[in-house]
CSV table of C-alpha atoms in Angstrom, one decimal:
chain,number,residue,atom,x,y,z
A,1,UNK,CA,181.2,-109.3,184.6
A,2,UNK,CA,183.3,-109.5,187.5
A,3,UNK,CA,186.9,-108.3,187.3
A,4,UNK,CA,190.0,-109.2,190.1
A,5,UNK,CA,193.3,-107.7,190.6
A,6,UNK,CA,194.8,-110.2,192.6
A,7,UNK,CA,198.3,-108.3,193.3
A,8,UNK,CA,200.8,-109.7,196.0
A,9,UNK,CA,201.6,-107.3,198.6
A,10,UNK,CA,205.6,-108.1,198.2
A,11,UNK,CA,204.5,-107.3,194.7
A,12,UNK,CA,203.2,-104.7,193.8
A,13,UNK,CA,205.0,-101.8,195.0
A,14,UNK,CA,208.4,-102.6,194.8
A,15,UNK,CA,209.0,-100.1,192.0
A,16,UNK,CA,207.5,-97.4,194.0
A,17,UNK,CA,209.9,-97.6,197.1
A,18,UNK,CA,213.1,-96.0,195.1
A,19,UNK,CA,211.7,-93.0,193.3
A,20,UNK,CA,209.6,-91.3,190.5
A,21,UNK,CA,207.5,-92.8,188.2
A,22,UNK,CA,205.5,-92.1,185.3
A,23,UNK,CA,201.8,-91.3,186.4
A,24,UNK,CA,198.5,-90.5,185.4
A,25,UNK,CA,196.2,-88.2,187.7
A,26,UNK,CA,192.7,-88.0,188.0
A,27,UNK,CA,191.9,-85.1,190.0
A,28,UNK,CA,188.7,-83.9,192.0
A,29,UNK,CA,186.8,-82.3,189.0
A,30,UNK,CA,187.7,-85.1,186.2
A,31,UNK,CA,190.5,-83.7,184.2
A,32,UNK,CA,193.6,-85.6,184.1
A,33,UNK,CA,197.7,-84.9,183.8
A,34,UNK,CA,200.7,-87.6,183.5
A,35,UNK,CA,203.8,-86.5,184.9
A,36,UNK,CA,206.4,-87.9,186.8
A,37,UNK,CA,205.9,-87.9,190.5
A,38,UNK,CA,206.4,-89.8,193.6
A,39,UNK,CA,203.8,-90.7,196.0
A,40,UNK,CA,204.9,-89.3,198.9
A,41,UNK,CA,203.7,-90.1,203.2
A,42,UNK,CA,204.1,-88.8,206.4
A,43,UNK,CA,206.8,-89.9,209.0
A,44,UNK,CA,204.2,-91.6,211.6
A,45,UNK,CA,201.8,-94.6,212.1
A,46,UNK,CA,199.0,-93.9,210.3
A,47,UNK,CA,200.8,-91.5,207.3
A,48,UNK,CA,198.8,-92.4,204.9
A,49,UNK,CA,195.9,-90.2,205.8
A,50,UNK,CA,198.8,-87.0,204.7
A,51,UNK,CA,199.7,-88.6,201.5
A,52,UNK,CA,200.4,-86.0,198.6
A,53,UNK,CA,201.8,-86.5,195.0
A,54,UNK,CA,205.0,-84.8,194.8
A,55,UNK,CA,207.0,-83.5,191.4
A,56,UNK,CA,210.4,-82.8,190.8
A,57,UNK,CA,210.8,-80.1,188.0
A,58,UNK,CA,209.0,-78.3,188.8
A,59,UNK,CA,208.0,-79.5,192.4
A,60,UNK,CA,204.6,-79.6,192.6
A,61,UNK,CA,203.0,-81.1,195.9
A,62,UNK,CA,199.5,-82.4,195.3
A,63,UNK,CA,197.7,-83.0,198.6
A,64,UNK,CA,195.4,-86.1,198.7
A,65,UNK,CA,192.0,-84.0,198.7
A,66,UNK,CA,193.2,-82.7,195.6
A,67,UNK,CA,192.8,-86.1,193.5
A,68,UNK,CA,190.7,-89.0,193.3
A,69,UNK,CA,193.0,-91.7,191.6
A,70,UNK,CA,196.5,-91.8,190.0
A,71,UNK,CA,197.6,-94.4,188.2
A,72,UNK,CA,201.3,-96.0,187.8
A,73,UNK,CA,202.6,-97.2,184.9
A,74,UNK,CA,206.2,-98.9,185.2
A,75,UNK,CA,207.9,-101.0,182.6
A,76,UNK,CA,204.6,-103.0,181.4
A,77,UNK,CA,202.4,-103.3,184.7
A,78,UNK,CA,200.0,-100.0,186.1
A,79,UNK,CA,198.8,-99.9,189.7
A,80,UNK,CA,195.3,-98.1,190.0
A,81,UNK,CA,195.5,-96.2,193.3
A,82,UNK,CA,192.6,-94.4,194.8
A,83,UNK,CA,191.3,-92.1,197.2
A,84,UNK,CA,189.2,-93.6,199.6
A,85,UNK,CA,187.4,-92.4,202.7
A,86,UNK,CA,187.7,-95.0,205.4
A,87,UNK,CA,186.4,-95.8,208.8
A,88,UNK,CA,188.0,-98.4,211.1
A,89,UNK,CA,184.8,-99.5,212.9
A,90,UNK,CA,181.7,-100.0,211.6
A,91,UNK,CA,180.2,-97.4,213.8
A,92,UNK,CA,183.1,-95.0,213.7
A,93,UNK,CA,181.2,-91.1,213.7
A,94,UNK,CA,183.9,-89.8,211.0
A,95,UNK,CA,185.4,-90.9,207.9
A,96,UNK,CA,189.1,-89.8,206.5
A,97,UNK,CA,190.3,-90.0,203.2
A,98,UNK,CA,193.4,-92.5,202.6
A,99,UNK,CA,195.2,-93.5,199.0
A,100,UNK,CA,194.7,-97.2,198.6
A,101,UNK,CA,195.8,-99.5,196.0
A,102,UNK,CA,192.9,-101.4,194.4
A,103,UNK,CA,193.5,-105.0,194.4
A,104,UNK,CA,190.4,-106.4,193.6
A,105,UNK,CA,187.5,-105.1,191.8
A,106,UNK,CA,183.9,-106.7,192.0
A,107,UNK,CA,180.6,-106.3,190.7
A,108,UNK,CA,179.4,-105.9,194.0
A,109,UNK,CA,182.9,-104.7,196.0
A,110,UNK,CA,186.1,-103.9,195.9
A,111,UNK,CA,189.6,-104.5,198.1
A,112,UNK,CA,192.1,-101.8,198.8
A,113,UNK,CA,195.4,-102.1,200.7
A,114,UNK,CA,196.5,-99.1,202.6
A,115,UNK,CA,199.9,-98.6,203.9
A,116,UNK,CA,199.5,-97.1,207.4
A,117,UNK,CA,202.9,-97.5,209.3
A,118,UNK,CA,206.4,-95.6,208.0
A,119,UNK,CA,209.0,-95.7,210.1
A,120,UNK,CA,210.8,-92.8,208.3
A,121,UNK,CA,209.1,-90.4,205.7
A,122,UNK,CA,209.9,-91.2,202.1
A,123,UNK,CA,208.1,-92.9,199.0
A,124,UNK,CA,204.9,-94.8,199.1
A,125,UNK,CA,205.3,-99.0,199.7
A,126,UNK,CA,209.2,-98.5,201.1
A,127,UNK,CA,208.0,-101.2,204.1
A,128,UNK,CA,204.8,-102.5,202.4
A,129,UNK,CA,204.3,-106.1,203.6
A,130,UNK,CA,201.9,-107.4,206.0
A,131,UNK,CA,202.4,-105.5,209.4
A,132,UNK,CA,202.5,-102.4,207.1
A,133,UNK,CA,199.0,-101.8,205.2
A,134,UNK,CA,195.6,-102.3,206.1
A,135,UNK,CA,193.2,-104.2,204.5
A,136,UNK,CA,189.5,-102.2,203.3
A,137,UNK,CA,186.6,-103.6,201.8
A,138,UNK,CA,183.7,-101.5,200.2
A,139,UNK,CA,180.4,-102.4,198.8
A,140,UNK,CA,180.6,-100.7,195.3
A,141,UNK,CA,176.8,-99.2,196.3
A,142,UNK,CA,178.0,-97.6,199.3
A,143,UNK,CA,180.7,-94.5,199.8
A,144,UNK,CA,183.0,-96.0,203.0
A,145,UNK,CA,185.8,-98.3,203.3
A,146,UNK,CA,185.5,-100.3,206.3
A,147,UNK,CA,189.2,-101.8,207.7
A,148,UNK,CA,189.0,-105.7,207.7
A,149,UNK,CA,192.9,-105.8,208.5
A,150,UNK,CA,195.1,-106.2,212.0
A,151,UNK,CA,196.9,-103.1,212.6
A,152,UNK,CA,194.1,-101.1,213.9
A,153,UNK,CA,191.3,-104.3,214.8
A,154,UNK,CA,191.9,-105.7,217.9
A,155,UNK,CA,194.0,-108.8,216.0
A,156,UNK,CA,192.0,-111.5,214.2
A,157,UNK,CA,189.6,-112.0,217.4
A,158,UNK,CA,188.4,-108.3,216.2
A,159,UNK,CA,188.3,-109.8,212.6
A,160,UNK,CA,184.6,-111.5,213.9
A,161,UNK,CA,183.1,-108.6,214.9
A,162,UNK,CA,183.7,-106.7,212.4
A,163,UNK,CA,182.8,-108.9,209.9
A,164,UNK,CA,178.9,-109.9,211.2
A,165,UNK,CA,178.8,-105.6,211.8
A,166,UNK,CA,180.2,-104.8,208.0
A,167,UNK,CA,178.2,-108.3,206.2
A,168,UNK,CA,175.0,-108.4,208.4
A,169,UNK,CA,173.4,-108.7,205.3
A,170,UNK,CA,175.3,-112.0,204.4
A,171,UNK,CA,174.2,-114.6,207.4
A,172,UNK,CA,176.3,-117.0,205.6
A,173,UNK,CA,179.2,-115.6,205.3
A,174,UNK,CA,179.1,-114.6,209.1
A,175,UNK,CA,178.0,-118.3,209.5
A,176,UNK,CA,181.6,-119.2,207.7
A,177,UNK,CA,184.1,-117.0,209.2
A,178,UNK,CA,182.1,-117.7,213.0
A,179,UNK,CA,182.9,-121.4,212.7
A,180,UNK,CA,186.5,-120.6,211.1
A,181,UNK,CA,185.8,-122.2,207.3
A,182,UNK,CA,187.3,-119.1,206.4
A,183,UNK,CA,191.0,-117.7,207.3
A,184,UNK,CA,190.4,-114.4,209.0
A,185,UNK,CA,193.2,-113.1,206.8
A,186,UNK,CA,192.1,-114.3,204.0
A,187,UNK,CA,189.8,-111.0,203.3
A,188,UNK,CA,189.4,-111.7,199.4
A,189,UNK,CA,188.4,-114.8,199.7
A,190,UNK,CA,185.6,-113.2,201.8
A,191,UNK,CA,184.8,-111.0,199.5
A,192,UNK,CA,184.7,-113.6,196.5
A,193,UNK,CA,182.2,-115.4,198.3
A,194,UNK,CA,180.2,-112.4,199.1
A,195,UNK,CA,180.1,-111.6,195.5
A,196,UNK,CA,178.9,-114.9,194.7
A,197,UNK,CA,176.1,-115.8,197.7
A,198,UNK,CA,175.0,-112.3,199.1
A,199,UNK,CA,174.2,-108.9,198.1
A,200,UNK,CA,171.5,-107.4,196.1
């Protein structure tokens, strides 16, 4: 049964932007540990790649290859972030590992929003809005994130492209977003109608 997360981006990091919170951490081997921390970036374009979980007392930095998920419980609403690895393009040689926020969860794929640009260093989400995450879509079968967002594309004319190189296996779909049916922003509405038309 399919499941979404359908989070506004003005939403759901807001809490994040000011300082510690409760969280639970799944590292790399399975074991887990809740603790206060804050999720802490880089000071440049493209941070997120250098994300680490940071604690106060004692401080504790936990670099991002260290962990595969945390989750973020404030007040009565939890945020399931994960580690991802991500390619840009389609045909990108490398992958790198980014923390992105799951936002909606299919039997067949899932969404994550990325924050990528930070003006100035400090906790995770303090600019999150559009201009300031990615968008990544991955086929639940497969082990990359592929960006379907603006910041690194070549605007929404690189939107196309990338969509008949990531869903070759969905004519339709490329059918719907090559004679504009389908907002190129509108990613999870892509991705709803992949669930329910395409895919093995």
């Amino acid at each position: 049964m399919k499941k979404t997360l359908l989070i506004q981006a003005l939403f759901f990091c807001f809490f994040i932007a000011n300082g510690q919170n409760k969280m639970t951490v799944t590292f790399r081997d399975g074991t887990q540990k809740t603790d206060v921390y804050s999720i802490r970036t880089g000071t440049f374009s493209n941070s997120s790649s250098s994300t680490k979980l940071v604690s106060r007392n004692p401080t504790v930095k936990i670099p991002l290859e260290d962990f595969a998920s945390v989750l973020v419980y404030d007040e009565d609403k939890e945020l399931q972030y994960v580690v991802i690895d991500v390619k840009t393009n389609f045909n990108d040689r490398k992958s790198e590992k980014k923390l992105g926020l799951l936002v909606y969860s299919g039997s067949k794929m899932s969404v994550y929003y990325v924050a990528e640009t930070i003006s100035s260093g400090g906790s995770f989400g303090v600019s999150f809005n559009s201009d300031s995450f990615e968008t990544y879509v991955k086929k639940n079968k497969e082990d990359i994130a592929y960006n379907m967002g603006y910041i690194y594309g070549a605007g929404p004319r690189g939107i196309k492209k990338r969509v008949r190189d990531y869903f070759a296996d969905c004519p339709a779909l490329i059918e719907n977003v090559d004679n504009d049916t389908f907002e190129k922003t509108k990613t999870i509405e892509m991705v709803e109608f992949y669930e329910k038309n395409c895919g093995l």
